[in-house]
PDB file of C-alpha atoms in Angstrom:
ATOM      1  CA  MET A   1       1.568 -23.898  24.588  1.00 64.00           C
ATOM      2  CA  HIS A   2       3.342 -21.582  27.037  1.00 66.00           C
ATOM      3  CA  PRO A   3       0.956 -19.613  29.307  1.00 68.00           C
ATOM      4  CA  LYS A   4       2.209 -16.288  27.897  1.00 86.00           C
ATOM      5  CA  ALA A   5       1.516 -17.514  24.377  1.00 90.00           C
ATOM      6  CA  GLU A   6      -2.001 -18.537  25.369  1.00 92.00           C
ATOM      7  CA  ILE A   7      -2.603 -15.130  26.918  1.00 93.00           C
ATOM      8  CA  PHE A   8      -1.346 -13.340  23.803  1.00 96.00           C
ATOM      9  CA  ARG A   9      -3.551 -15.392  21.475  1.00 95.00           C
ATOM     10  CA  SER A  10      -6.537 -14.893  23.742  1.00 95.00           C
ATOM     11  CA  VAL A  11      -6.083 -11.119  23.731  1.00 96.00           C
ATOM     12  CA  ILE A  12      -5.230 -10.577  20.058  1.00 97.00           C
ATOM     13  CA  SER A  13      -8.146 -12.745  18.902  1.00 96.00           C
ATOM     14  CA  LYS A  14     -10.554 -10.192  20.381  1.00 95.00           C
ATOM     15  CA  TYR A  15      -9.230  -7.381  18.197  1.00 96.00           C
ATOM     16  CA  VAL A  16      -8.262  -8.757  14.768  1.00 96.00           C
ATOM     17  CA  GLN A  17     -10.107 -10.926  12.266  1.00 93.00           C
ATOM     18  CA  GLY A  18      -9.793 -14.688  12.745  1.00 94.00           C
ATOM     19  CA  ASN A  19      -7.642 -15.079   9.616  1.00 92.00           C
ATOM     20  CA  SER A  20      -5.075 -12.668  11.075  1.00 97.00           C
ATOM     21  CA  VAL A  21      -4.674 -14.183  14.544  1.00 97.00           C
ATOM     22  CA  ASP A  22      -2.128 -16.834  13.503  1.00 97.00           C
ATOM     23  CA  TYR A  23       0.068 -14.284  11.741  1.00 98.00           C
ATOM     24  CA  ALA A  24      -0.039 -11.851  14.658  1.00 98.00           C
ATOM     25  CA  TYR A  25       0.946 -14.736  16.933  1.00 97.00           C
ATOM     26  CA  GLN A  26       3.779 -15.671  14.574  1.00 97.00           C
ATOM     27  CA  LEU A  27       5.177 -12.136  14.761  1.00 98.00           C
ATOM     28  CA  TRP A  28       4.945 -12.183  18.550  1.00 97.00           C
ATOM     29  CA  SER A  29       6.482 -15.641  18.975  1.00 96.00           C
ATOM     30  CA  THR A  30       9.506 -14.850  16.775  1.00 96.00           C
ATOM     31  CA  HIS A  31      10.559 -11.994  19.090  1.00 96.00           C
ATOM     32  CA  PRO A  32       8.212 -11.989  22.128  1.00 96.00           C
ATOM     33  CA  PHE A  33       7.256  -8.663  23.671  1.00 97.00           C
ATOM     34  CA  HIS A  34       4.956  -7.314  26.345  1.00 96.00           C
ATOM     35  CA  PHE A  35       1.631  -6.525  24.702  1.00 97.00           C
ATOM     36  CA  LYS A  36      -1.114  -4.312  26.065  1.00 97.00           C
ATOM     37  CA  VAL A  37      -4.415  -3.096  24.642  1.00 97.00           C
ATOM     38  CA  THR A  38      -5.132   0.421  25.887  1.00 96.00           C
ATOM     39  CA  ARG A  39      -7.939   2.934  25.989  1.00 92.00           C
ATOM     40  CA  THR A  40      -8.292   5.408  23.131  1.00 86.00           C
ATOM     41  CA  ARG A  41      -5.405   7.845  22.784  1.00 85.00           C
ATOM     42  CA  LYS A  42      -6.104  10.816  20.532  1.00 79.00           C
ATOM     43  CA  ALA A  43      -2.465  11.415  19.634  1.00 83.00           C
ATOM     44  CA  LYS A  44      -1.648   7.869  18.506  1.00 92.00           C
ATOM     45  CA  HIS A  45      -3.089   4.470  17.633  1.00 94.00           C
ATOM     46  CA  GLY A  46      -0.198   2.485  19.042  1.00 97.00           C
ATOM     47  CA  ASP A  47       3.215   2.703  20.630  1.00 97.00           C
ATOM     48  CA  TYR A  48       6.497   0.803  20.887  1.00 97.00           C
ATOM     49  CA  GLN A  49       8.955   1.215  23.751  1.00 96.00           C
ATOM     50  CA  TYR A  50      12.189  -0.508  24.658  1.00 95.00           C
ATOM     51  CA  ASN A  51      13.404  -0.653  28.246  1.00 92.00           C
ATOM     52  CA  SER A  52      17.180  -0.953  27.861  1.00 88.00           C
ATOM     53  CA  ARG A  53      17.672  -1.578  31.569  1.00 89.00           C
ATOM     54  CA  GLU A  54      15.396  -4.620  31.585  1.00 90.00           C
ATOM     55  CA  LYS A  55      15.955  -5.392  27.890  1.00 89.00           C
ATOM     56  CA  ALA A  56      12.192  -5.580  27.489  1.00 94.00           C
ATOM     57  CA  HIS A  57      10.068  -4.643  24.482  1.00 97.00           C
ATOM     58  CA  MET A  58       6.553  -3.224  24.952  1.00 97.00           C
ATOM     59  CA  ILE A  59       3.877  -2.692  22.294  1.00 98.00           C
ATOM     60  CA  THR A  60       0.514  -1.070  22.977  1.00 98.00           C
ATOM     61  CA  VAL A  61      -2.457  -0.639  20.628  1.00 98.00           C
ATOM     62  CA  ASN A  62      -5.703   1.249  21.195  1.00 96.00           C
ATOM     63  CA  GLY A  63      -8.566  -1.154  21.832  1.00 95.00           C
ATOM     64  CA  SER A  64     -11.102   1.128  20.129  1.00 91.00           C
ATOM     65  CA  LEU A  65      -9.648   0.549  16.640  1.00 93.00           C
ATOM     66  CA  ASN A  66     -11.556  -1.509  14.098  1.00 93.00           C
ATOM     67  CA  PRO A  67      -9.954  -4.920  13.314  1.00 95.00           C
ATOM     68  CA  TYR A  68      -8.205  -3.734  10.140  1.00 96.00           C
ATOM     69  CA  LEU A  69      -6.659  -0.595  11.608  1.00 96.00           C
ATOM     70  CA  PHE A  70      -5.730  -2.606  14.708  1.00 97.00           C
ATOM     71  CA  LEU A  71      -3.818  -5.103  12.548  1.00 98.00           C
ATOM     72  CA  ILE A  72      -2.026  -2.377  10.581  1.00 98.00           C
ATOM     73  CA  THR A  73      -1.091  -0.581  13.804  1.00 98.00           C
ATOM     74  CA  PHE A  74       0.084  -3.798  15.450  1.00 98.00           C
ATOM     75  CA  ILE A  75       2.377  -4.637  12.522  1.00 98.00           C
ATOM     76  CA  HIS A  76       3.578  -1.006  12.349  1.00 98.00           C
ATOM     77  CA  GLU A  77       4.742  -1.275  15.972  1.00 98.00           C
ATOM     78  CA  VAL A  78       6.275  -4.727  15.484  1.00 98.00           C
ATOM     79  CA  ALA A  79       8.313  -3.183  12.652  1.00 98.00           C
ATOM     80  CA  HIS A  80       9.729  -0.717  15.205  1.00 98.00           C
ATOM     81  CA  GLN A  81      10.742  -3.596  17.442  1.00 98.00           C
ATOM     82  CA  ARG A  82      12.368  -5.476  14.552  1.00 98.00           C
ATOM     83  CA  ASN A  83      14.163  -2.286  13.485  1.00 98.00           C
ATOM     84  CA  ILE A  84      15.664  -1.818  16.960  1.00 96.00           C
ATOM     85  CA  ILE A  85      16.682  -5.481  17.183  1.00 96.00           C
ATOM     86  CA  ALA A  86      18.335  -5.411  13.761  1.00 97.00           C
ATOM     87  CA  ASN A  87      19.824  -1.911  13.703  1.00 97.00           C
ATOM     88  CA  GLY A  88      20.185  -0.643  17.274  1.00 94.00           C
ATOM     89  CA  MET A  89      18.694   2.169  19.314  1.00 91.00           C
ATOM     90  CA  ARG A  90      20.025   5.051  17.198  1.00 93.00           C
ATOM     91  CA  VAL A  91      18.285   4.035  13.986  1.00 95.00           C
ATOM     92  CA  ALA A  92      15.749   6.518  12.547  1.00 95.00           C
ATOM     93  CA  PRO A  93      12.288   5.474  13.821  1.00 94.00           C
ATOM     94  CA  HIS A  94      10.529   5.932  10.470  1.00 96.00           C
ATOM     95  CA  GLY A  95      13.473   5.903   8.076  1.00 96.00           C
ATOM     96  CA  LYS A  96      14.291   3.639   5.137  1.00 97.00           C
ATOM     97  CA  LEU A  97      15.247   0.675   7.309  1.00 98.00           C
ATOM     98  CA  TRP A  98      11.962   0.785   9.222  1.00 98.00           C
ATOM     99  CA  LYS A  99       9.974   1.197   5.996  1.00 98.00           C
ATOM    100  CA  GLY A 100      11.678  -1.843   4.502  1.00 98.00           C
ATOM    101  CA  ILE A 101      10.905  -3.960   7.561  1.00 98.00           C
ATOM    102  CA  PHE A 102       7.312  -2.711   7.699  1.00 98.00           C
ATOM    103  CA  ARG A 103       6.742  -3.571   4.027  1.00 98.00           C
ATOM    104  CA  SER A 104       8.338  -6.988   4.543  1.00 98.00           C
ATOM    105  CA  ILE A 105       6.204  -8.051   7.503  1.00 98.00           C
ATOM    106  CA  MET A 106       3.032  -6.526   6.019  1.00 98.00           C
ATOM    107  CA  GLY A 107       3.539  -8.630   2.881  1.00 98.00           C
ATOM    108  CA  PRO A 108       1.907 -11.856   4.136  1.00 98.00           C
ATOM    109  CA  VAL A 109      -1.356 -10.060   4.992  1.00 98.00           C
ATOM    110  CA  MET A 110      -1.604  -7.921   1.857  1.00 98.00           C
ATOM    111  CA  ASN A 111      -4.458  -9.939   0.421  1.00 97.00           C
ATOM    112  CA  GLU A 112      -8.237 -10.291   0.653  1.00 96.00           C
ATOM    113  CA  GLN A 113      -7.999 -12.971   3.318  1.00 96.00           C
ATOM    114  CA  HIS A 114      -7.009 -10.208   5.739  1.00 97.00           C
ATOM    115  CA  PHE A 115      -8.469  -6.971   4.313  1.00 97.00           C
ATOM    116  CA  PRO A 116     -11.598  -6.020   2.325  1.00 95.00           C
ATOM    117  CA  PRO A 117     -10.876  -5.036  -1.314  1.00 95.00           C
ATOM    118  CA  ASP A 118     -11.491  -1.309  -0.762  1.00 95.00           C
ATOM    119  CA  ILE A 119      -8.996  -1.119   2.107  1.00 96.00           C
ATOM    120  CA  LEU A 120      -6.506  -3.350   0.311  1.00 97.00           C
ATOM    121  CA  GLN A 121      -6.388  -1.083  -2.725  1.00 96.00           C
ATOM    122  CA  LYS A 122      -5.538   1.992  -0.617  1.00 96.00           C
ATOM    123  CA  LEU A 123      -3.230   0.022   1.658  1.00 97.00           C
ATOM    124  CA  ARG A 124      -1.131  -1.159  -1.289  1.00 97.00           C
ATOM    125  CA  GLN A 125      -0.652   2.452  -2.348  1.00 97.00           C
ATOM    126  CA  HIS A 126       0.180   3.465   1.219  1.00 97.00           C
ATOM    127  CA  MET A 127       2.798   0.743   1.615  1.00 97.00           C
ATOM    128  CA  GLU A 128       4.764   1.987  -1.389  1.00 96.00           C
ATOM    129  CA  ASN A 129       6.098   4.667   0.967  1.00 96.00           C
ATOM    130  CA  PRO A 130       4.590   4.129   4.436  1.00 95.00           C
ATOM    131  CA  ARG A 131       4.391   7.150   6.691  1.00 89.00           C
ATOM    132  CA  ALA A 132       4.873   7.616  10.419  1.00 90.00           C
ATOM    133  CA  SER A 133       1.080   7.543  10.854  1.00 88.00           C
ATOM    134  CA  SER A 134      -1.573   6.043   8.604  1.00 87.00           C
ATOM    135  CA  ASP A 135      -3.810   8.973   9.585  1.00 84.00           C
ATOM    136  CA  THR A 136      -1.830  11.252   7.274  1.00 86.00           C
ATOM    137  CA  ASP A 137      -3.019   9.147   4.324  1.00 90.00           C
ATOM    138  CA  LEU A 138      -6.559  10.453   3.923  1.00 88.00           C
ATOM    139  CA  ASP A 139      -7.570   7.956   1.225  1.00 91.00           C
ATOM    140  CA  LEU A 140      -6.574   5.003   3.394  1.00 94.00           C
ATOM    141  CA  THR A 141      -8.150   6.579   6.466  1.00 91.00           C
ATOM    142  CA  ARG A 142     -11.477   7.078   4.678  1.00 88.00           C
ATOM    143  CA  SER A 143     -11.508   3.410   3.666  1.00 92.00           C
ATOM    144  CA  LEU A 144     -10.665   2.260   7.177  1.00 92.00           C
ATOM    145  CA  MET A 145     -13.270   4.474   8.834  1.00 87.00           C
ATOM    146  CA  LYS A 146     -16.074   2.667   7.012  1.00 85.00           C
ATOM    147  CA  TYR A 147     -15.391  -0.312   9.250  1.00 86.00           C
ATOM    148  CA  ASN A 148     -15.366   1.467  12.595  1.00 83.00           C
ATOM    149  CA  ARG A 149     -17.433  -0.274  15.230  1.00 66.00           C
ATOM    150  CA  ARG A 150     -19.934   2.567  15.500  1.00 57.00           C
ATOM    151  CA  ASN A 151     -22.164   3.541  12.611  1.00 50.00           C
ATOM    152  CA  HIS A 152     -20.782   6.464  10.633  1.00 51.00           C
ATOM    153  CA  SER A 153     -23.805   7.043   8.419  1.00 50.00           C
ATOM    154  CA  GLY A 154     -24.689  10.729   8.436  1.00 54.00           C
ATOM    155  CA  VAL A 155     -21.447  11.771  10.136  1.00 65.00           C
ATOM    156  CA  ILE A 156     -19.973  15.094   8.983  1.00 81.00           C
ATOM    157  CA  TYR A 157     -16.232  15.399   8.730  1.00 83.00           C
ATOM    158  CA  LEU A 158     -14.249  18.596   9.260  1.00 91.00           C
ATOM    159  CA  GLU A 159     -12.947  18.439   5.692  1.00 87.00           C
ATOM    160  CA  SER A 160     -16.512  18.971   4.414  1.00 87.00           C
ATOM    161  CA  ILE A 161     -16.839  22.532   5.739  1.00 92.00           C
ATOM    162  CA  LYS A 162     -15.222  25.703   4.416  1.00 93.00           C
ATOM    163  CA  PRO A 163     -12.889  28.159   6.181  1.00 95.00           C
ATOM    164  CA  GLY A 164     -14.937  30.641   8.158  1.00 95.00           C
ATOM    165  CA  GLU A 165     -17.628  28.147   9.140  1.00 95.00           C
ATOM    166  CA  ARG A 166     -18.255  27.257  12.759  1.00 95.00           C
ATOM    167  CA  PHE A 167     -18.653  23.742  14.127  1.00 94.00           C
ATOM    168  CA  ILE A 168     -18.767  21.771  17.355  1.00 93.00           C
ATOM    169  CA  PHE A 169     -16.001  19.286  18.105  1.00 90.00           C
ATOM    170  CA  GLU A 170     -15.827  17.376  21.389  1.00 87.00           C
ATOM    171  CA  GLY A 171     -18.275  19.781  23.016  1.00 89.00           C
ATOM    172  CA  ARG A 172     -16.466  22.998  22.047  1.00 94.00           C
ATOM    173  CA  VAL A 173     -17.228  25.560  19.345  1.00 96.00           C
ATOM    174  CA  TYR A 174     -14.539  26.247  16.745  1.00 96.00           C
ATOM    175  CA  LYS A 175     -14.178  28.253  13.574  1.00 96.00           C
ATOM    176  CA  LYS A 176     -12.285  26.687  10.711  1.00 96.00           C
ATOM    177  CA  VAL A 177      -9.471  29.035   9.698  1.00 97.00           C
ATOM    178  CA  ALA A 178      -7.483  27.257   7.004  1.00 95.00           C
ATOM    179  CA  HIS A 179      -6.713  23.849   5.505  1.00 90.00           C
ATOM    180  CA  LYS A 180      -3.246  22.455   6.334  1.00 87.00           C
ATOM    181  CA  ARG A 181      -2.713  19.232   4.361  1.00 80.00           C
ATOM    182  CA  THR A 182      -4.313  16.504   6.523  1.00 83.00           C
ATOM    183  CA  ARG A 183      -5.321  18.889   9.318  1.00 88.00           C
ATOM    184  CA  ALA A 184      -7.229  22.139   9.600  1.00 93.00           C
ATOM    185  CA  LEU A 185      -6.181  25.214  11.560  1.00 95.00           C
ATOM    186  CA  CYS A 186      -9.159  25.950  13.823  1.00 96.00           C
ATOM    187  CA  ARG A 187      -9.836  28.665  16.393  1.00 97.00           C
ATOM    188  CA  ASP A 188     -11.611  27.991  19.662  1.00 97.00           C
ATOM    189  CA  VAL A 189     -14.369  30.614  19.605  1.00 96.00           C
ATOM    190  CA  ARG A 190     -14.407  31.023  23.393  1.00 96.00           C
ATOM    191  CA  THR A 191     -10.669  31.249  24.097  1.00 96.00           C
ATOM    192  CA  GLY A 192      -9.307  32.428  20.759  1.00 96.00           C
ATOM    193  CA  ARG A 193      -6.647  29.722  20.830  1.00 96.00           C
ATOM    194  CA  GLU A 194      -5.817  27.934  17.604  1.00 96.00           C
ATOM    195  CA  TYR A 195      -5.432  24.189  17.116  1.00 95.00           C
ATOM    196  CA  LEU A 196      -4.655  21.763  14.318  1.00 92.00           C
ATOM    197  CA  ILE A 197      -7.519  19.276  14.093  1.00 91.00           C
ATOM    198  CA  PRO A 198      -7.501  16.273  11.707  1.00 86.00           C
ATOM    199  CA  GLU A 199      -9.699  16.893   8.658  1.00 87.00           C
ATOM    200  CA  LEU A 200     -11.401  13.513   9.146  1.00 83.00           C
ATOM    201  CA  SER A 201     -12.597  14.352  12.648  1.00 85.00           C
ATOM    202  CA  ASP A 202     -16.328  13.900  13.339  1.00 83.00           C
ATOM    203  CA  ILE A 203     -17.969  17.297  13.853  1.00 88.00           C
ATOM    204  CA  ARG A 204     -21.376  18.909  14.119  1.00 88.00           C
ATOM    205  CA  ARG A 205     -22.037  21.881  11.886  1.00 87.00           C
ATOM    206  CA  ILE A 206     -23.639  24.905  13.559  1.00 86.00           C
TER     207      ILE A 206
END
Protein backbone atom coordinates (compact mmCIF):
# COMPACT_ATOMS: atom_id res chain seq x y z
CA MET A 1 0.00 0.00 0.00
CA HIS A 2 1.26 3.48 -0.88
CA PRO A 3 2.40 5.53 2.15
CA LYS A 4 -0.27 8.19 1.48
CA ALA A 5 -2.94 5.49 1.42
CA GLU A 6 -1.70 4.11 4.73
CA ILE A 7 -1.78 7.58 6.26
CA PHE A 8 -5.33 8.18 5.02
CA ARG A 9 -6.60 4.87 6.40
CA SER A 10 -4.85 5.48 9.69
CA VAL A 11 -6.47 8.89 10.08
CA ILE A 12 -10.00 8.08 8.89
CA SER A 13 -10.18 4.96 11.08
CA LYS A 14 -10.01 7.19 14.16
CA TYR A 15 -13.16 9.10 13.21
CA VAL A 16 -15.63 6.73 11.52
CA GLN A 17 -17.00 3.33 12.50
CA GLY A 18 -14.94 0.32 11.43
CA ASN A 19 -17.54 -0.77 8.86
CA SER A 20 -17.20 2.60 7.09
CA VAL A 21 -13.41 2.80 6.83
CA ASP A 22 -13.14 0.70 3.65
CA TYR A 23 -15.77 2.76 1.85
CA ALA A 24 -14.19 6.06 2.88
CA TYR A 25 -10.87 4.72 1.59
CA GLN A 26 -12.52 3.65 -1.66
CA LEU A 27 -13.84 7.18 -2.22
CA TRP A 28 -10.40 8.64 -1.50
CA SER A 29 -8.49 6.17 -3.69
CA THR A 30 -10.74 6.73 -6.73
CA HIS A 31 -9.85 10.45 -6.82
CA PRO A 32 -7.18 11.11 -4.14
CA PHE A 33 -7.24 14.41 -2.29
CA HIS A 34 -5.47 16.10 0.58
CA PHE A 35 -7.38 15.28 3.75
CA LYS A 36 -7.17 17.08 7.07
CA VAL A 37 -9.06 16.72 10.34
CA THR A 38 -9.47 20.13 11.97
CA ARG A 39 -10.54 21.66 15.24
CA THR A 40 -14.19 22.56 15.75
CA ARG A 41 -15.48 25.28 13.44
CA LYS A 42 -18.81 26.78 14.47
CA ALA A 43 -19.78 27.86 10.97
CA LYS A 44 -19.25 24.50 9.25
CA HIS A 45 -18.61 20.80 9.79
CA GLY A 46 -16.41 20.38 6.74
CA ASP A 47 -14.98 22.09 3.70
CA TYR A 48 -13.85 21.36 0.15
CA GLN A 49 -11.38 23.52 -1.76
CA TYR A 50 -9.73 23.21 -5.14
CA ASN A 51 -6.40 24.87 -5.88
CA SER A 52 -6.52 25.40 -9.64
CA ARG A 53 -2.89 26.50 -9.77
CA GLU A 54 -1.63 23.27 -8.23
CA LYS A 55 -4.62 21.22 -9.43
CA ALA A 56 -4.99 19.93 -5.88
CA HIS A 57 -8.17 18.98 -4.02
CA MET A 58 -8.44 19.52 -0.25
CA ILE A 59 -11.14 18.21 2.10
CA THR A 60 -11.31 19.06 5.80
CA VAL A 61 -13.69 17.72 8.45
CA ASN A 62 -14.08 18.78 12.08
CA GLY A 63 -12.54 16.21 14.41
CA SER A 64 -15.13 16.86 17.13
CA LEU A 65 -17.99 15.29 15.14
CA ASN A 66 -19.44 11.96 16.20
CA PRO A 67 -18.64 9.06 13.80
CA TYR A 68 -21.97 9.24 11.95
CA LEU A 69 -21.96 12.99 11.33
CA PHE A 70 -18.27 12.73 10.41
CA LEU A 71 -19.09 10.15 7.73
CA ILE A 72 -22.00 12.18 6.33
CA THR A 73 -19.84 15.31 6.24
CA PHE A 74 -16.94 13.47 4.62
CA ILE A 75 -19.16 12.12 1.84
CA HIS A 76 -20.85 15.53 1.44
CA GLU A 77 -17.43 17.08 0.74
CA VAL A 78 -16.35 14.25 -1.56
CA ALA A 79 -19.51 14.95 -3.57
CA HIS A 80 -18.23 18.52 -4.06
CA GLN A 81 -14.95 17.18 -5.37
CA ARG A 82 -16.71 14.76 -7.74
CA ASN A 83 -19.00 17.57 -8.92
CA ILE A 84 -16.02 19.79 -9.81
CA ILE A 85 -14.22 16.93 -11.56
CA ALA A 86 -17.29 16.00 -13.60
CA ASN A 87 -18.81 19.42 -14.28
CA GLY A 88 -16.13 22.09 -13.88
CA MET A 89 -15.54 25.01 -11.56
CA ARG A 90 -18.65 27.01 -12.49
CA VAL A 91 -21.16 24.36 -11.46
CA ALA A 92 -23.59 25.29 -8.65
CA PRO A 93 -22.08 24.02 -5.36
CA HIS A 94 -25.35 22.60 -4.01
CA GLY A 95 -27.42 22.34 -7.18
CA LYS A 96 -29.08 19.36 -8.85
CA LEU A 97 -25.82 17.90 -10.14
CA TRP A 98 -24.22 17.95 -6.68
CA LYS A 99 -27.36 16.48 -5.10
CA GLY A 100 -27.36 13.63 -7.61
CA ILE A 101 -23.70 12.84 -6.92
CA PHE A 102 -24.21 13.08 -3.15
CA ARG A 103 -27.17 10.67 -3.27
CA SER A 104 -25.19 8.30 -5.50
CA ILE A 105 -22.12 8.04 -3.27
CA MET A 106 -24.20 7.96 -0.07
CA GLY A 107 -26.11 4.96 -1.43
CA PRO A 108 -23.63 2.23 -0.40
CA VAL A 109 -23.71 3.33 3.26
CA MET A 110 -27.47 3.85 3.56
CA ASN A 111 -27.97 0.77 5.69
CA GLU A 112 -27.71 -0.40 9.29
CA GLN A 113 -24.14 -1.60 8.83
CA HIS A 114 -23.12 2.07 8.80
CA PHE A 115 -25.84 3.95 10.73
CA PRO A 116 -28.12 3.17 13.70
CA PRO A 117 -31.81 2.72 12.73
CA ASP A 118 -32.93 6.05 14.22
CA ILE A 119 -30.36 8.03 12.22
CA LEU A 120 -30.96 5.97 9.09
CA GLN A 121 -34.67 6.74 9.07
CA LYS A 122 -34.07 10.52 9.20
CA LEU A 123 -31.11 10.31 6.84
CA ARG A 124 -33.21 8.60 4.16
CA GLN A 125 -35.70 11.45 4.35
CA HIS A 126 -32.90 14.01 4.24
CA MET A 127 -31.30 12.46 1.16
CA GLU A 128 -34.50 12.81 -0.86
CA ASN A 129 -33.49 16.47 -1.25
CA PRO A 130 -30.17 17.04 0.54
CA ARG A 131 -29.44 20.56 1.70
CA ALA A 132 -26.27 22.62 1.82
CA SER A 133 -25.94 21.77 5.53
CA SER A 134 -27.39 18.86 7.47
CA ASP A 135 -27.83 21.26 10.41
CA THR A 136 -30.84 22.81 8.68
CA ASP A 137 -32.63 19.45 8.98
CA LEU A 138 -33.64 19.53 12.64
CA ASP A 139 -35.03 15.98 12.71
CA LEU A 140 -31.78 14.54 11.39
CA THR A 141 -29.72 16.78 13.66
CA ARG A 142 -31.64 15.63 16.75
CA SER A 143 -30.97 12.00 15.85
CA LEU A 144 -27.29 12.65 15.25
CA MET A 145 -26.81 14.60 18.47
CA LYS A 146 -27.75 11.56 20.54
CA TYR A 147 -24.43 10.05 19.53
CA ASN A 148 -22.18 12.98 20.33
CA ARG A 149 -19.11 12.02 22.30
CA ARG A 150 -20.15 13.98 25.37
CA ASN A 151 -23.23 13.08 27.36
CA HIS A 152 -26.24 15.18 26.40
CA SER A 153 -28.57 14.01 29.16
CA GLY A 154 -30.16 17.02 30.82
CA VAL A 155 -28.99 19.45 28.14
CA ILE A 156 -31.43 22.26 27.29
CA TYR A 157 -31.69 23.38 23.71
CA LEU A 158 -32.54 26.90 22.56
CA GLU A 159 -35.65 25.63 20.79
CA SER A 160 -37.13 24.66 24.19
CA ILE A 161 -37.47 28.24 25.46
CA LYS A 162 -39.99 30.88 24.41
CA PRO A 163 -39.40 34.35 22.93
CA GLY A 164 -38.73 36.82 25.71
CA GLU A 165 -36.84 34.35 27.90
CA ARG A 166 -33.21 34.90 28.79
CA PHE A 167 -30.47 32.28 28.58
CA ILE A 168 -26.72 31.85 28.69
CA PHE A 169 -24.90 30.69 25.57
CA GLU A 170 -21.11 30.41 25.42
CA GLY A 171 -20.74 32.56 28.53
CA ARG A 172 -22.95 35.44 27.35
CA VAL A 173 -26.51 36.38 28.29
CA TYR A 174 -29.08 36.60 25.50
CA LYS A 175 -32.80 37.14 25.17
CA LYS A 176 -34.66 35.08 22.62
CA VAL A 177 -36.51 37.43 20.28
CA ALA A 178 -38.12 35.27 17.61
CA HIS A 179 -37.99 31.87 15.93
CA LYS A 180 -36.55 31.87 12.38
CA ARG A 181 -36.93 28.37 10.90
CA THR A 182 -33.85 26.47 12.13
CA ARG A 183 -32.38 29.45 14.00
CA ALA A 184 -33.57 31.92 16.59
CA LEU A 185 -33.10 35.69 16.51
CA CYS A 186 -31.45 36.50 19.85
CA ARG A 187 -30.32 39.76 21.44
CA ASP A 188 -27.13 40.07 23.44
CA VAL A 189 -28.38 41.64 26.67
CA ARG A 190 -25.14 43.54 27.30
CA THR A 191 -24.50 44.98 23.82
CA GLY A 192 -27.99 44.99 22.32
CA ARG A 193 -26.69 43.32 19.17
CA GLU A 194 -28.81 40.64 17.55
CA TYR A 195 -27.63 37.26 16.30
CA LEU A 196 -29.09 34.19 14.64
CA ILE A 197 -28.29 31.19 16.84
CA PRO A 198 -29.15 27.58 15.85
CA GLU A 199 -32.23 26.31 17.71
CA LEU A 200 -30.38 23.12 18.68
CA SER A 201 -27.61 24.99 20.48
CA ASP A 202 -26.89 23.93 24.08
CA ILE A 203 -27.93 26.70 26.48
CA ARG A 204 -28.47 27.36 30.16
CA ARG A 205 -31.78 28.87 31.15
CA ILE A 206 -31.62 31.80 33.58
